[in-house]
PDB file of C-alpha atoms in Angstrom:
ATOM      1  CA  MET A 284      -7.437  66.647  -0.110  1.00  0.00           C
ATOM      2  CA  GLN A 285      -8.088  63.160   1.204  1.00  0.00           C
ATOM      3  CA  GLU A 286     -11.424  62.887  -0.599  1.00  0.00           C
ATOM      4  CA  ILE A 287      -9.736  63.311  -3.978  1.00  0.00           C
ATOM      5  CA  GLU A 288      -7.523  60.314  -3.261  1.00  0.00           C
ATOM      6  CA  GLN A 289     -10.416  58.253  -1.910  1.00  0.00           C
ATOM      7  CA  LEU A 290     -12.500  58.914  -5.025  1.00  0.00           C
ATOM      8  CA  GLY A 291      -9.628  58.172  -7.444  1.00  0.00           C
ATOM      9  CA  PRO A 292      -8.485  57.276  -9.976  1.00  0.00           C
ATOM     10  CA  TRP A 293      -9.638  60.318 -11.962  1.00  0.00           C
ATOM     11  CA  PHE A 294      -9.859  60.678 -15.745  1.00  0.00           C
ATOM     12  CA  HIS A 295     -11.004  64.317 -15.562  1.00  0.00           C
ATOM     13  CA  ASN A 296      -8.584  66.808 -14.097  1.00  0.00           C
ATOM     14  CA  LEU A 297     -10.929  69.191 -12.305  1.00  0.00           C
ATOM     15  CA  HIS A 298      -9.620  72.523 -11.060  1.00  0.00           C
ATOM     16  CA  LEU A 299     -11.471  72.768  -7.762  1.00  0.00           C
ATOM     17  CA  PRO A 300     -12.536  76.081  -6.169  1.00  0.00           C
ATOM     18  CA  ASN A 301      -9.933  75.622  -3.407  1.00  0.00           C
ATOM     19  CA  GLY A 302      -7.117  75.464  -5.994  1.00  0.00           C
ATOM     20  CA  GLU A 303      -6.559  71.697  -5.885  1.00  0.00           C
ATOM     21  CA  GLN A 304      -6.699  69.470  -8.949  1.00  0.00           C
ATOM     22  CA  THR A 305      -8.056  65.935  -9.225  1.00  0.00           C
ATOM     23  CA  ALA A 306      -5.528  64.622 -11.792  1.00  0.00           C
ATOM     24  CA  PRO A 307      -2.680  67.145 -12.100  1.00  0.00           C
ATOM     25  CA  ASN A 308      -0.342  64.556 -13.644  1.00  0.00           C
ATOM     26  CA  HIS A 309      -2.799  63.326 -16.303  1.00  0.00           C
ATOM     27  CA  PHE A 310      -1.097  61.479 -19.162  1.00  0.00           C
ATOM     28  CA  LEU A 311      -2.987  63.655 -21.681  1.00  0.00           C
ATOM     29  CA  GLY A 312      -2.055  66.899 -19.958  1.00  0.00           C
ATOM     30  CA  ASP A 313      -4.676  69.222 -18.499  1.00  0.00           C
ATOM     31  CA  PHE A 314      -7.572  67.107 -19.718  1.00  0.00           C
ATOM     32  CA  PRO A 315     -10.264  67.955 -20.614  1.00  0.00           C
ATOM     33  CA  ALA A 316      -9.570  71.645 -19.967  1.00  0.00           C
ATOM     34  CA  PHE A 317      -7.622  71.997 -23.218  1.00  0.00           C
ATOM     35  CA  LYS A 318     -10.606  70.587 -25.135  1.00  0.00           C
ATOM     36  CA  TRP A 319     -12.934  73.018 -23.381  1.00  0.00           C
ATOM     37  CA  GLN A 320     -10.691  75.939 -24.422  1.00  0.00           C
ATOM     38  CA  GLU A 321     -11.326  75.023 -28.065  1.00  0.00           C
ATOM     39  CA  LEU A 322     -15.074  74.699 -27.533  1.00  0.00           C
ATOM     40  CA  GLU A 323     -15.818  77.500 -25.099  1.00  0.00           C
ATOM     41  CA  PRO A 324     -16.065  80.342 -27.660  1.00  0.00           C
ATOM     42  CA  HIS A 325     -18.654  78.352 -29.641  1.00  0.00           C
ATOM     43  CA  ILE A 326     -21.038  77.780 -26.723  1.00  0.00           C
ATOM     44  CA  PRO A 327     -23.509  80.518 -25.695  1.00  0.00           C
ATOM     45  CA  ALA A 328     -22.211  82.379 -22.638  1.00  0.00           C
ATOM     46  CA  ASP A 329     -25.689  82.426 -21.128  1.00  0.00           C
ATOM     47  CA  LEU A 330     -27.394  79.032 -21.028  1.00  0.00           C
ATOM     48  CA  SER A 331     -30.090  80.051 -18.560  1.00  0.00           C
ATOM     49  CA  GLY A 332     -33.193  77.962 -19.169  1.00  0.00           C
ATOM     50  CA  TRP A 333     -31.340  75.480 -21.394  1.00  0.00           C
ATOM     51  CA  GLU A 334     -31.749  71.767 -20.772  1.00  0.00           C
ATOM     52  CA  VAL A 335     -28.455  69.956 -21.440  1.00  0.00           C
ATOM     53  CA  LEU A 336     -27.660  66.243 -21.748  1.00  0.00           C
ATOM     54  CA  ASP A 337     -24.022  65.285 -21.055  1.00  0.00           C
ATOM     55  CA  ILE A 338     -23.477  61.732 -22.320  1.00  0.00           C
ATOM     56  CA  GLY A 339     -20.615  59.823 -20.742  1.00  0.00           C
ATOM     57  CA  CYS A 340     -20.232  62.659 -18.241  1.00  0.00           C
ATOM     58  CA  ASN A 341     -17.355  60.977 -16.379  1.00  0.00           C
ATOM     59  CA  ALA A 342     -16.351  63.133 -13.383  1.00  0.00           C
ATOM     60  CA  GLY A 343     -18.493  65.997 -14.648  1.00  0.00           C
ATOM     61  CA  PHE A 344     -16.029  68.521 -16.092  1.00  0.00           C
ATOM     62  CA  TYR A 345     -18.320  69.575 -18.950  1.00  0.00           C
ATOM     63  CA  SER A 346     -21.472  69.316 -16.839  1.00  0.00           C
ATOM     64  CA  ILE A 347     -19.933  71.744 -14.368  1.00  0.00           C
ATOM     65  CA  GLU A 348     -18.790  74.216 -17.032  1.00  0.00           C
ATOM     66  CA  LEU A 349     -22.223  74.214 -18.667  1.00  0.00           C
ATOM     67  CA  ALA A 350     -24.015  74.547 -15.322  1.00  0.00           C
ATOM     68  CA  LYS A 351     -21.785  77.545 -14.550  1.00  0.00           C
ATOM     69  CA  ARG A 352     -23.379  79.191 -17.596  1.00  0.00           C
ATOM     70  CA  GLY A 353     -26.845  78.613 -16.177  1.00  0.00           C
ATOM     71  CA  ALA A 354     -27.846  75.322 -17.804  1.00  0.00           C
ATOM     72  CA  ASN A 355     -29.779  72.547 -16.115  1.00  0.00           C
ATOM     73  CA  VAL A 356     -27.679  69.471 -16.862  1.00  0.00           C
ATOM     74  CA  LEU A 357     -28.497  65.776 -16.897  1.00  0.00           C
ATOM     75  CA  GLY A 358     -25.194  63.900 -16.791  1.00  0.00           C
ATOM     76  CA  ILE A 359     -25.312  60.199 -17.617  1.00  0.00           C
ATOM     77  CA  ASP A 360     -22.646  57.522 -17.441  1.00  0.00           C
ATOM     78  CA  VAL A 361     -22.561  53.737 -17.174  1.00  0.00           C
ATOM     79  CA  ASP A 362     -19.797  53.755 -14.550  1.00  0.00           C
ATOM     80  CA  PRO A 363     -20.905  54.393 -10.943  1.00  0.00           C
ATOM     81  CA  HIS A 364     -17.299  55.262 -10.051  1.00  0.00           C
ATOM     82  CA  TYR A 365     -17.407  58.316 -12.310  1.00  0.00           C
ATOM     83  CA  LEU A 366     -20.891  59.274 -11.144  1.00  0.00           C
ATOM     84  CA  ARG A 367     -19.691  59.328  -7.526  1.00  0.00           C
ATOM     85  CA  GLN A 368     -16.874  61.655  -8.576  1.00  0.00           C
ATOM     86  CA  ALA A 369     -19.285  63.905 -10.500  1.00  0.00           C
ATOM     87  CA  GLU A 370     -21.713  64.083  -7.566  1.00  0.00           C
ATOM     88  CA  TRP A 371     -18.908  65.085  -5.192  1.00  0.00           C
ATOM     89  CA  ALA A 372     -17.435  67.589  -7.662  1.00  0.00           C
ATOM     90  CA  ALA A 373     -20.791  69.279  -8.304  1.00  0.00           C
ATOM     91  CA  LYS A 374     -21.091  69.927  -4.562  1.00  0.00           C
ATOM     92  CA  GLN A 375     -17.605  71.452  -4.423  1.00  0.00           C
ATOM     93  CA  PHE A 376     -18.682  73.981  -7.029  1.00  0.00           C
ATOM     94  CA  GLY A 377     -22.079  74.582  -5.398  1.00  0.00           C
ATOM     95  CA  LEU A 378     -23.815  73.339  -8.526  1.00  0.00           C
ATOM     96  CA  ASP A 379     -25.498  70.184  -7.241  1.00  0.00           C
ATOM     97  CA  ASP A 380     -28.893  71.880  -7.700  1.00  0.00           C
ATOM     98  CA  LYS A 381     -28.106  72.405 -11.424  1.00  0.00           C
ATOM     99  CA  ILE A 382     -26.671  68.958 -12.179  1.00  0.00           C
ATOM    100  CA  GLU A 383     -28.687  65.735 -12.131  1.00  0.00           C
ATOM    101  CA  LEU A 384     -26.760  62.468 -12.464  1.00  0.00           C
ATOM    102  CA  LYS A 385     -28.031  59.074 -13.593  1.00  0.00           C
ATOM    103  CA  GLN A 386     -26.487  55.713 -14.411  1.00  0.00           C
ATOM    104  CA  MET A 387     -27.726  55.176 -17.964  1.00  0.00           C
ATOM    105  CA  GLN A 388     -26.698  53.854 -21.349  1.00  0.00           C
ATOM    106  CA  VAL A 389     -27.043  56.252 -24.263  1.00  0.00           C
ATOM    107  CA  TYR A 390     -29.748  53.945 -25.665  1.00  0.00           C
ATOM    108  CA  ASP A 391     -31.840  54.520 -22.515  1.00  0.00           C
ATOM    109  CA  VAL A 392     -32.302  58.127 -23.628  1.00  0.00           C
ATOM    110  CA  ALA A 393     -34.946  56.823 -26.057  1.00  0.00           C
ATOM    111  CA  ARG A 394     -37.253  56.268 -23.081  1.00  0.00           C
ATOM    112  CA  LEU A 395     -36.777  59.723 -21.563  1.00  0.00           C
ATOM    113  CA  ASP A 396     -39.902  61.838 -21.983  1.00  0.00           C
ATOM    114  CA  ARG A 397     -37.970  65.061 -22.476  1.00  0.00           C
ATOM    115  CA  GLN A 398     -35.883  66.984 -24.984  1.00  0.00           C
ATOM    116  CA  PHE A 399     -32.634  68.901 -24.668  1.00  0.00           C
ATOM    117  CA  ASP A 400     -31.482  72.216 -26.068  1.00  0.00           C
ATOM    118  CA  LEU A 401     -27.878  71.000 -26.124  1.00  0.00           C
ATOM    119  CA  ILE A 402     -26.630  67.428 -26.326  1.00  0.00           C
ATOM    120  CA  TRP A 403     -22.991  67.014 -25.332  1.00  0.00           C
ATOM    121  CA  TYR A 404     -21.759  63.854 -27.064  1.00  0.00           C
ATOM    122  CA  MET A 405     -17.982  63.652 -26.822  1.00  0.00           C
ATOM    123  CA  GLY A 406     -15.767  60.582 -26.702  1.00  0.00           C
ATOM    124  CA  VAL A 407     -18.540  57.982 -26.728  1.00  0.00           C
ATOM    125  CA  LEU A 408     -19.661  56.993 -30.240  1.00  0.00           C
ATOM    126  CA  TYR A 409     -16.569  54.965 -31.122  1.00  0.00           C
ATOM    127  CA  HIS A 410     -16.964  52.906 -27.946  1.00  0.00           C
ATOM    128  CA  LEU A 411     -20.437  51.686 -29.007  1.00  0.00           C
ATOM    129  CA  ARG A 412     -21.358  48.537 -30.878  1.00  0.00           C
ATOM    130  CA  TYR A 413     -24.384  50.328 -32.356  1.00  0.00           C
ATOM    131  CA  PRO A 414     -23.213  53.862 -33.126  1.00  0.00           C
ATOM    132  CA  LEU A 415     -25.851  54.996 -35.626  1.00  0.00           C
ATOM    133  CA  LEU A 416     -28.609  53.811 -33.309  1.00  0.00           C
ATOM    134  CA  SER A 417     -27.268  56.204 -30.704  1.00  0.00           C
ATOM    135  CA  LEU A 418     -27.375  59.108 -33.173  1.00  0.00           C
ATOM    136  CA  ASP A 419     -30.903  58.226 -34.258  1.00  0.00           C
ATOM    137  CA  ILE A 420     -32.026  58.256 -30.631  1.00  0.00           C
ATOM    138  CA  LEU A 421     -30.287  61.504 -29.739  1.00  0.00           C
ATOM    139  CA  SER A 422     -31.496  63.329 -32.846  1.00  0.00           C
ATOM    140  CA  GLN A 423     -35.066  62.756 -31.664  1.00  0.00           C
ATOM    141  CA  LYS A 424     -34.225  64.418 -28.347  1.00  0.00           C
ATOM    142  CA  ALA A 425     -32.299  67.426 -29.693  1.00  0.00           C
ATOM    143  CA  ARG A 426     -34.032  70.823 -29.747  1.00  0.00           C
ATOM    144  CA  ARG A 427     -31.186  73.120 -30.796  1.00  0.00           C
ATOM    145  CA  MET A 428     -27.646  71.811 -31.054  1.00  0.00           C
ATOM    146  CA  MET A 429     -25.138  69.045 -30.412  1.00  0.00           C
ATOM    147  CA  VAL A 430     -21.442  69.093 -29.571  1.00  0.00           C
ATOM    148  CA  PHE A 431     -19.846  65.932 -30.934  1.00  0.00           C
ATOM    149  CA  GLN A 432     -16.405  64.327 -30.838  1.00  0.00           C
ATOM    150  CA  THR A 433     -15.211  60.937 -31.991  1.00  0.00           C
ATOM    151  CA  LEU A 434     -12.122  58.972 -32.900  1.00  0.00           C
ATOM    152  CA  THR A 435     -11.755  59.239 -36.686  1.00  0.00           C
ATOM    153  CA  MET A 436      -9.994  57.551 -39.567  1.00  0.00           C
ATOM    154  CA  PRO A 437      -7.808  59.612 -41.943  1.00  0.00           C
ATOM    155  CA  GLY A 438      -9.559  61.450 -44.731  1.00  0.00           C
ATOM    156  CA  GLU A 439     -10.964  64.963 -44.961  1.00  0.00           C
ATOM    157  CA  GLY A 440     -12.364  64.613 -48.478  1.00  0.00           C
ATOM    158  CA  ILE A 441     -16.051  65.249 -49.060  1.00  0.00           C
ATOM    159  CA  SER A 442     -18.118  65.472 -52.235  1.00  0.00           C
ATOM    160  CA  GLU A 443     -21.708  65.385 -53.430  1.00  0.00           C
ATOM    161  CA  LYS A 444     -23.143  61.896 -53.510  1.00  0.00           C
ATOM    162  CA  PRO A 445     -25.710  60.637 -56.045  1.00  0.00           C
ATOM    163  CA  GLU A 446     -29.337  60.338 -55.018  1.00  0.00           C
ATOM    164  CA  ASP A 447     -29.217  56.772 -56.315  1.00  0.00           C
ATOM    165  CA  PHE A 448     -26.819  54.465 -58.165  1.00  0.00           C
ATOM    166  CA  GLU A 449     -26.742  50.978 -59.645  1.00  0.00           C
ATOM    167  CA  ILE A 450     -26.296  48.001 -57.342  1.00  0.00           C
ATOM    168  CA  ASN A 451     -23.099  46.884 -59.093  1.00  0.00           C
ATOM    169  CA  ASP A 452     -21.604  50.384 -59.177  1.00  0.00           C
ATOM    170  CA  ARG A 453     -19.602  49.822 -55.995  1.00  0.00           C
ATOM    171  CA  GLN A 454     -16.170  51.001 -57.030  1.00  0.00           C
ATOM    172  CA  ARG A 455     -17.186  54.541 -56.061  1.00  0.00           C
ATOM    173  CA  MET A 456     -17.331  53.414 -52.424  1.00  0.00           C
ATOM    174  CA  LEU A 457     -13.535  53.159 -52.448  1.00  0.00           C
ATOM    175  CA  GLU A 458     -13.158  56.884 -53.146  1.00  0.00           C
ATOM    176  CA  GLU A 459     -11.550  58.795 -50.285  1.00  0.00           C
ATOM    177  CA  SER A 460     -14.514  61.137 -50.069  1.00  0.00           C
ATOM    178  CA  TRP A 461     -17.056  58.320 -49.762  1.00  0.00           C
ATOM    179  CA  PRO A 462     -18.587  58.117 -46.253  1.00  0.00           C
ATOM    180  CA  LYS A 463     -17.049  55.101 -44.528  1.00  0.00           C
ATOM    181  CA  MET A 464     -16.278  53.795 -41.077  1.00  0.00           C
ATOM    182  CA  ALA A 465     -13.410  51.487 -40.105  1.00  0.00           C
ATOM    183  CA  PHE A 466     -14.218  48.600 -37.760  1.00  0.00           C
ATOM    184  CA  ILE A 467     -11.662  47.734 -35.070  1.00  0.00           C
ATOM    185  CA  GLU A 468     -12.109  44.030 -34.360  1.00  0.00           C
ATOM    186  CA  LYS A 469      -9.665  43.643 -31.486  1.00  0.00           C
ATOM    187  CA  LYS A 470      -7.985  46.447 -29.528  1.00  0.00           C
ATOM    188  CA  MET A 471      -6.750  49.956 -30.168  1.00  0.00           C
ATOM    189  CA  ALA A 472      -4.524  51.640 -27.573  1.00  0.00           C
ATOM    190  CA  GLY A 473      -5.185  48.639 -25.337  1.00  0.00           C
ATOM    191  CA  ASP A 474      -8.934  49.335 -25.236  1.00  0.00           C
ATOM    192  CA  ILE A 475     -11.242  46.534 -26.372  1.00  0.00           C
ATOM    193  CA  THR A 476     -14.163  48.999 -26.605  1.00  0.00           C
ATOM    194  CA  ASN A 477     -12.622  51.091 -29.376  1.00  0.00           C
ATOM    195  CA  TRP A 478     -14.871  49.735 -32.145  1.00  0.00           C
ATOM    196  CA  TRP A 479     -15.302  52.365 -34.851  1.00  0.00           C
ATOM    197  CA  ALA A 480     -13.455  55.173 -36.629  1.00  0.00           C
ATOM    198  CA  PRO A 481     -15.571  57.096 -39.185  1.00  0.00           C
ATOM    199  CA  ASN A 482     -14.037  59.442 -41.709  1.00  0.00           C
ATOM    200  CA  HIS A 483     -15.101  63.078 -41.983  1.00  0.00           C
ATOM    201  CA  ALA A 484     -17.499  62.373 -44.857  1.00  0.00           C
ATOM    202  CA  ALA A 485     -19.228  59.650 -42.815  1.00  0.00           C
ATOM    203  CA  ILE A 486     -19.690  61.958 -39.821  1.00  0.00           C
ATOM    204  CA  GLU A 487     -21.342  64.636 -41.947  1.00  0.00           C
ATOM    205  CA  ALA A 488     -23.477  62.073 -43.807  1.00  0.00           C
ATOM    206  CA  MET A 489     -24.640  60.275 -40.657  1.00  0.00           C
ATOM    207  CA  MET A 490     -25.530  63.568 -39.026  1.00  0.00           C
ATOM    208  CA  ARG A 491     -27.510  64.720 -42.068  1.00  0.00           C
ATOM    209  CA  SER A 492     -29.419  61.450 -42.055  1.00  0.00           C
ATOM    210  CA  CYS A 493     -30.380  62.232 -38.459  1.00  0.00           C
ATOM    211  CA  GLY A 494     -31.515  65.806 -39.177  1.00  0.00           C
ATOM    212  CA  LEU A 495     -28.365  67.539 -37.916  1.00  0.00           C
ATOM    213  CA  ARG A 496     -26.103  69.909 -39.837  1.00  0.00           C
ATOM    214  CA  VAL A 497     -22.433  70.614 -39.111  1.00  0.00           C
ATOM    215  CA  THR A 498     -21.940  74.345 -38.538  1.00  0.00           C
ATOM    216  CA  GLU A 499     -18.416  74.544 -37.088  1.00  0.00           C
ATOM    217  CA  ARG A 500     -15.332  72.446 -36.419  1.00  0.00           C
ATOM    218  CA  PRO A 501     -13.577  74.126 -33.490  1.00  0.00           C
ATOM    219  CA  GLY A 502     -10.868  71.484 -33.077  1.00  0.00           C
ATOM    220  CA  HIS A 503      -9.526  68.142 -34.241  1.00  0.00           C
ATOM    221  CA  GLU A 504     -12.372  65.593 -34.403  1.00  0.00           C
ATOM    222  CA  ILE A 505     -14.782  68.089 -32.788  1.00  0.00           C
ATOM    223  CA  TYR A 506     -18.038  69.171 -34.432  1.00  0.00           C
ATOM    224  CA  ILE A 507     -20.738  71.725 -33.596  1.00  0.00           C
ATOM    225  CA  LEU A 508     -24.115  70.753 -35.044  1.00  0.00           C
ATOM    226  CA  GLU A 509     -27.514  72.382 -35.255  1.00  0.00           C
ATOM    227  CA  VAL A 510     -30.935  70.840 -35.707  1.00  0.00           C
ATOM    228  CA  ASP A 511     -31.975  71.358 -39.338  1.00  0.00           C
ATOM    229  CA  GLU A 512     -35.743  71.183 -39.786  1.00  0.00           C
ATOM    230  CA  GLU A 513     -35.493  70.712 -43.575  1.00  0.00           C
ATOM    231  CA  LEU A 514     -33.245  67.691 -43.106  1.00  0.00           C
ATOM    232  CA  ARG A 515     -35.630  66.348 -40.486  1.00  0.00           C
ATOM    233  CA  LYS A 516     -38.561  66.605 -42.893  1.00  0.00           C
ATOM    234  CA  ASN A 517     -36.678  64.558 -45.488  1.00  0.00           C
ATOM    235  CA  GLN A 518     -35.497  61.791 -43.180  1.00  0.00           C
ATOM    236  CA  GLN A 519     -35.879  58.460 -44.947  1.00  0.00           C
ATOM    237  CA  TRP A 520     -34.751  55.969 -42.349  1.00  0.00           C
ATOM    238  CA  ASN A 521     -36.983  53.327 -40.845  1.00  0.00           C
ATOM    239  CA  HIS A 522     -38.687  54.695 -37.719  1.00  0.00           C
ATOM    240  CA  SER A 523     -40.236  51.335 -36.846  1.00  0.00           C
ATOM    241  CA  GLU A 524     -36.744  49.823 -36.654  1.00  0.00           C
ATOM    242  CA  LEU A 525     -35.708  52.495 -34.161  1.00  0.00           C
ATOM    243  CA  LEU A 526     -38.774  51.765 -32.034  1.00  0.00           C
ATOM    244  CA  SER A 527     -38.050  48.034 -32.094  1.00  0.00           C
ATOM    245  CA  ALA A 528     -34.368  48.517 -31.243  1.00  0.00           C
ATOM    246  CA  THR A 529     -35.308  50.590 -28.205  1.00  0.00           C
ATOM    247  CA  GLY A 530     -37.973  48.188 -26.924  1.00  0.00           C
ATOM    248  CA  GLN A 531     -41.007  50.232 -27.956  1.00  0.00           C
ATOM    249  CA  ASP A 532     -44.162  49.373 -29.890  1.00  0.00           C
ATOM    250  CA  TRP A 533     -43.317  49.381 -33.583  1.00  0.00           C
ATOM    251  CA  GLN A 534     -46.167  47.541 -35.336  1.00  0.00           C
ATOM    252  CA  GLU A 535     -48.192  50.669 -36.142  1.00  0.00           C
ATOM    253  CA  ALA A 536     -45.131  52.507 -37.468  1.00  0.00           C
ATOM    254  CA  VAL A 537     -44.214  49.664 -39.848  1.00  0.00           C
ATOM    255  CA  LYS A 538     -47.448  49.904 -41.851  1.00  0.00           C
ATOM    256  CA  GLU A 539     -46.126  52.602 -44.176  1.00  0.00           C
ATOM    257  CA  LYS A 540     -42.958  50.639 -44.887  1.00  0.00           C
ATOM    258  CA  VAL A 541     -44.850  47.429 -45.600  1.00  0.00           C
ATOM    259  CA  ALA A 542     -47.367  49.216 -47.824  1.00  0.00           C
ATOM    260  CA  GLY A 543     -44.664  50.394 -50.237  1.00  0.00           C
ATOM    261  CA  LYS A 544     -41.964  47.799 -49.701  1.00  0.00           C
ATOM    262  CA  ASN A 545     -41.849  46.604 -53.334  1.00  0.00           C
ATOM    263  CA  GLU A 546     -42.299  49.931 -55.101  1.00  0.00           C
ATOM    264  CA  TYR A 547     -38.605  50.226 -55.901  1.00  0.00           C
ATOM    265  CA  MET A 548     -38.818  46.989 -57.903  1.00  0.00           C
ATOM    266  CA  VAL A 549     -41.249  48.483 -60.413  1.00  0.00           C
ATOM    267  CA  GLY A 550     -38.499  50.621 -61.909  1.00  0.00           C
ATOM    268  CA  GLN A 551     -36.159  47.633 -61.994  1.00  0.00           C
ATOM    269  CA  ASN A 552     -38.252  45.159 -63.950  1.00  0.00           C
ATOM    270  CA  GLY A 553     -41.375  47.044 -65.032  1.00  0.00           C
ATOM    271  CA  ARG A 554     -43.728  44.836 -63.046  1.00  0.00           C
ATOM    272  CA  LYS A 555     -44.809  44.095 -59.503  1.00  0.00           C
TER     273      LYS A 555
END
């Protein structure tokens, strides 16, 4: 089909209704269909009434699969090239009424006045300079669950961490099971935007700090998460910082932090 060539190059190999494919010779194989095969059994077959956010939607493979199950999907990407492909592909499948597409950064989601039953967050976090900010933002918009994938560093170890520890007790941070994230200063696989590689312990810890709990791991570097209301109630991070980082009014939210900012010092030296 001439339109496939005109809209190329393609990173998603879409299997179109007419039998053609957009990237049949993809260097990764039948991508991302083989990823979807791992995930498909873990996603509800009927997503009717679900609001879904597909972050970094590319040519729309996942948006299309989720819309096929009845979901209303908002697909966002920073690259207009991919959004043109996704718009065209949605029409080929007759799903353009179920898929909305916008050119947005993940951080722009903070200003959306809506929530999502499912947040699809695959292959994006490690390309961001501010990864935990993205998770903080998305956790505030999640109603039910998240599907997450990231580049990782080696290490599957995980163990209980202390509620608190001494400031000079840092040797424990070198343990394999300690949550940590490797920083890639230059390039990895020729890509200057490959910045971060968390280990498994860091992924679970970051998600808990955002009120999300890992429920399943259907494939390598792939996580299924659910909103955990108990974790949300115990969130300790600085909400005013999130508001400031996303260009919103933060002065009112900082009052609680300022009011108790030196309380931790009382236990250290017995005086204010």
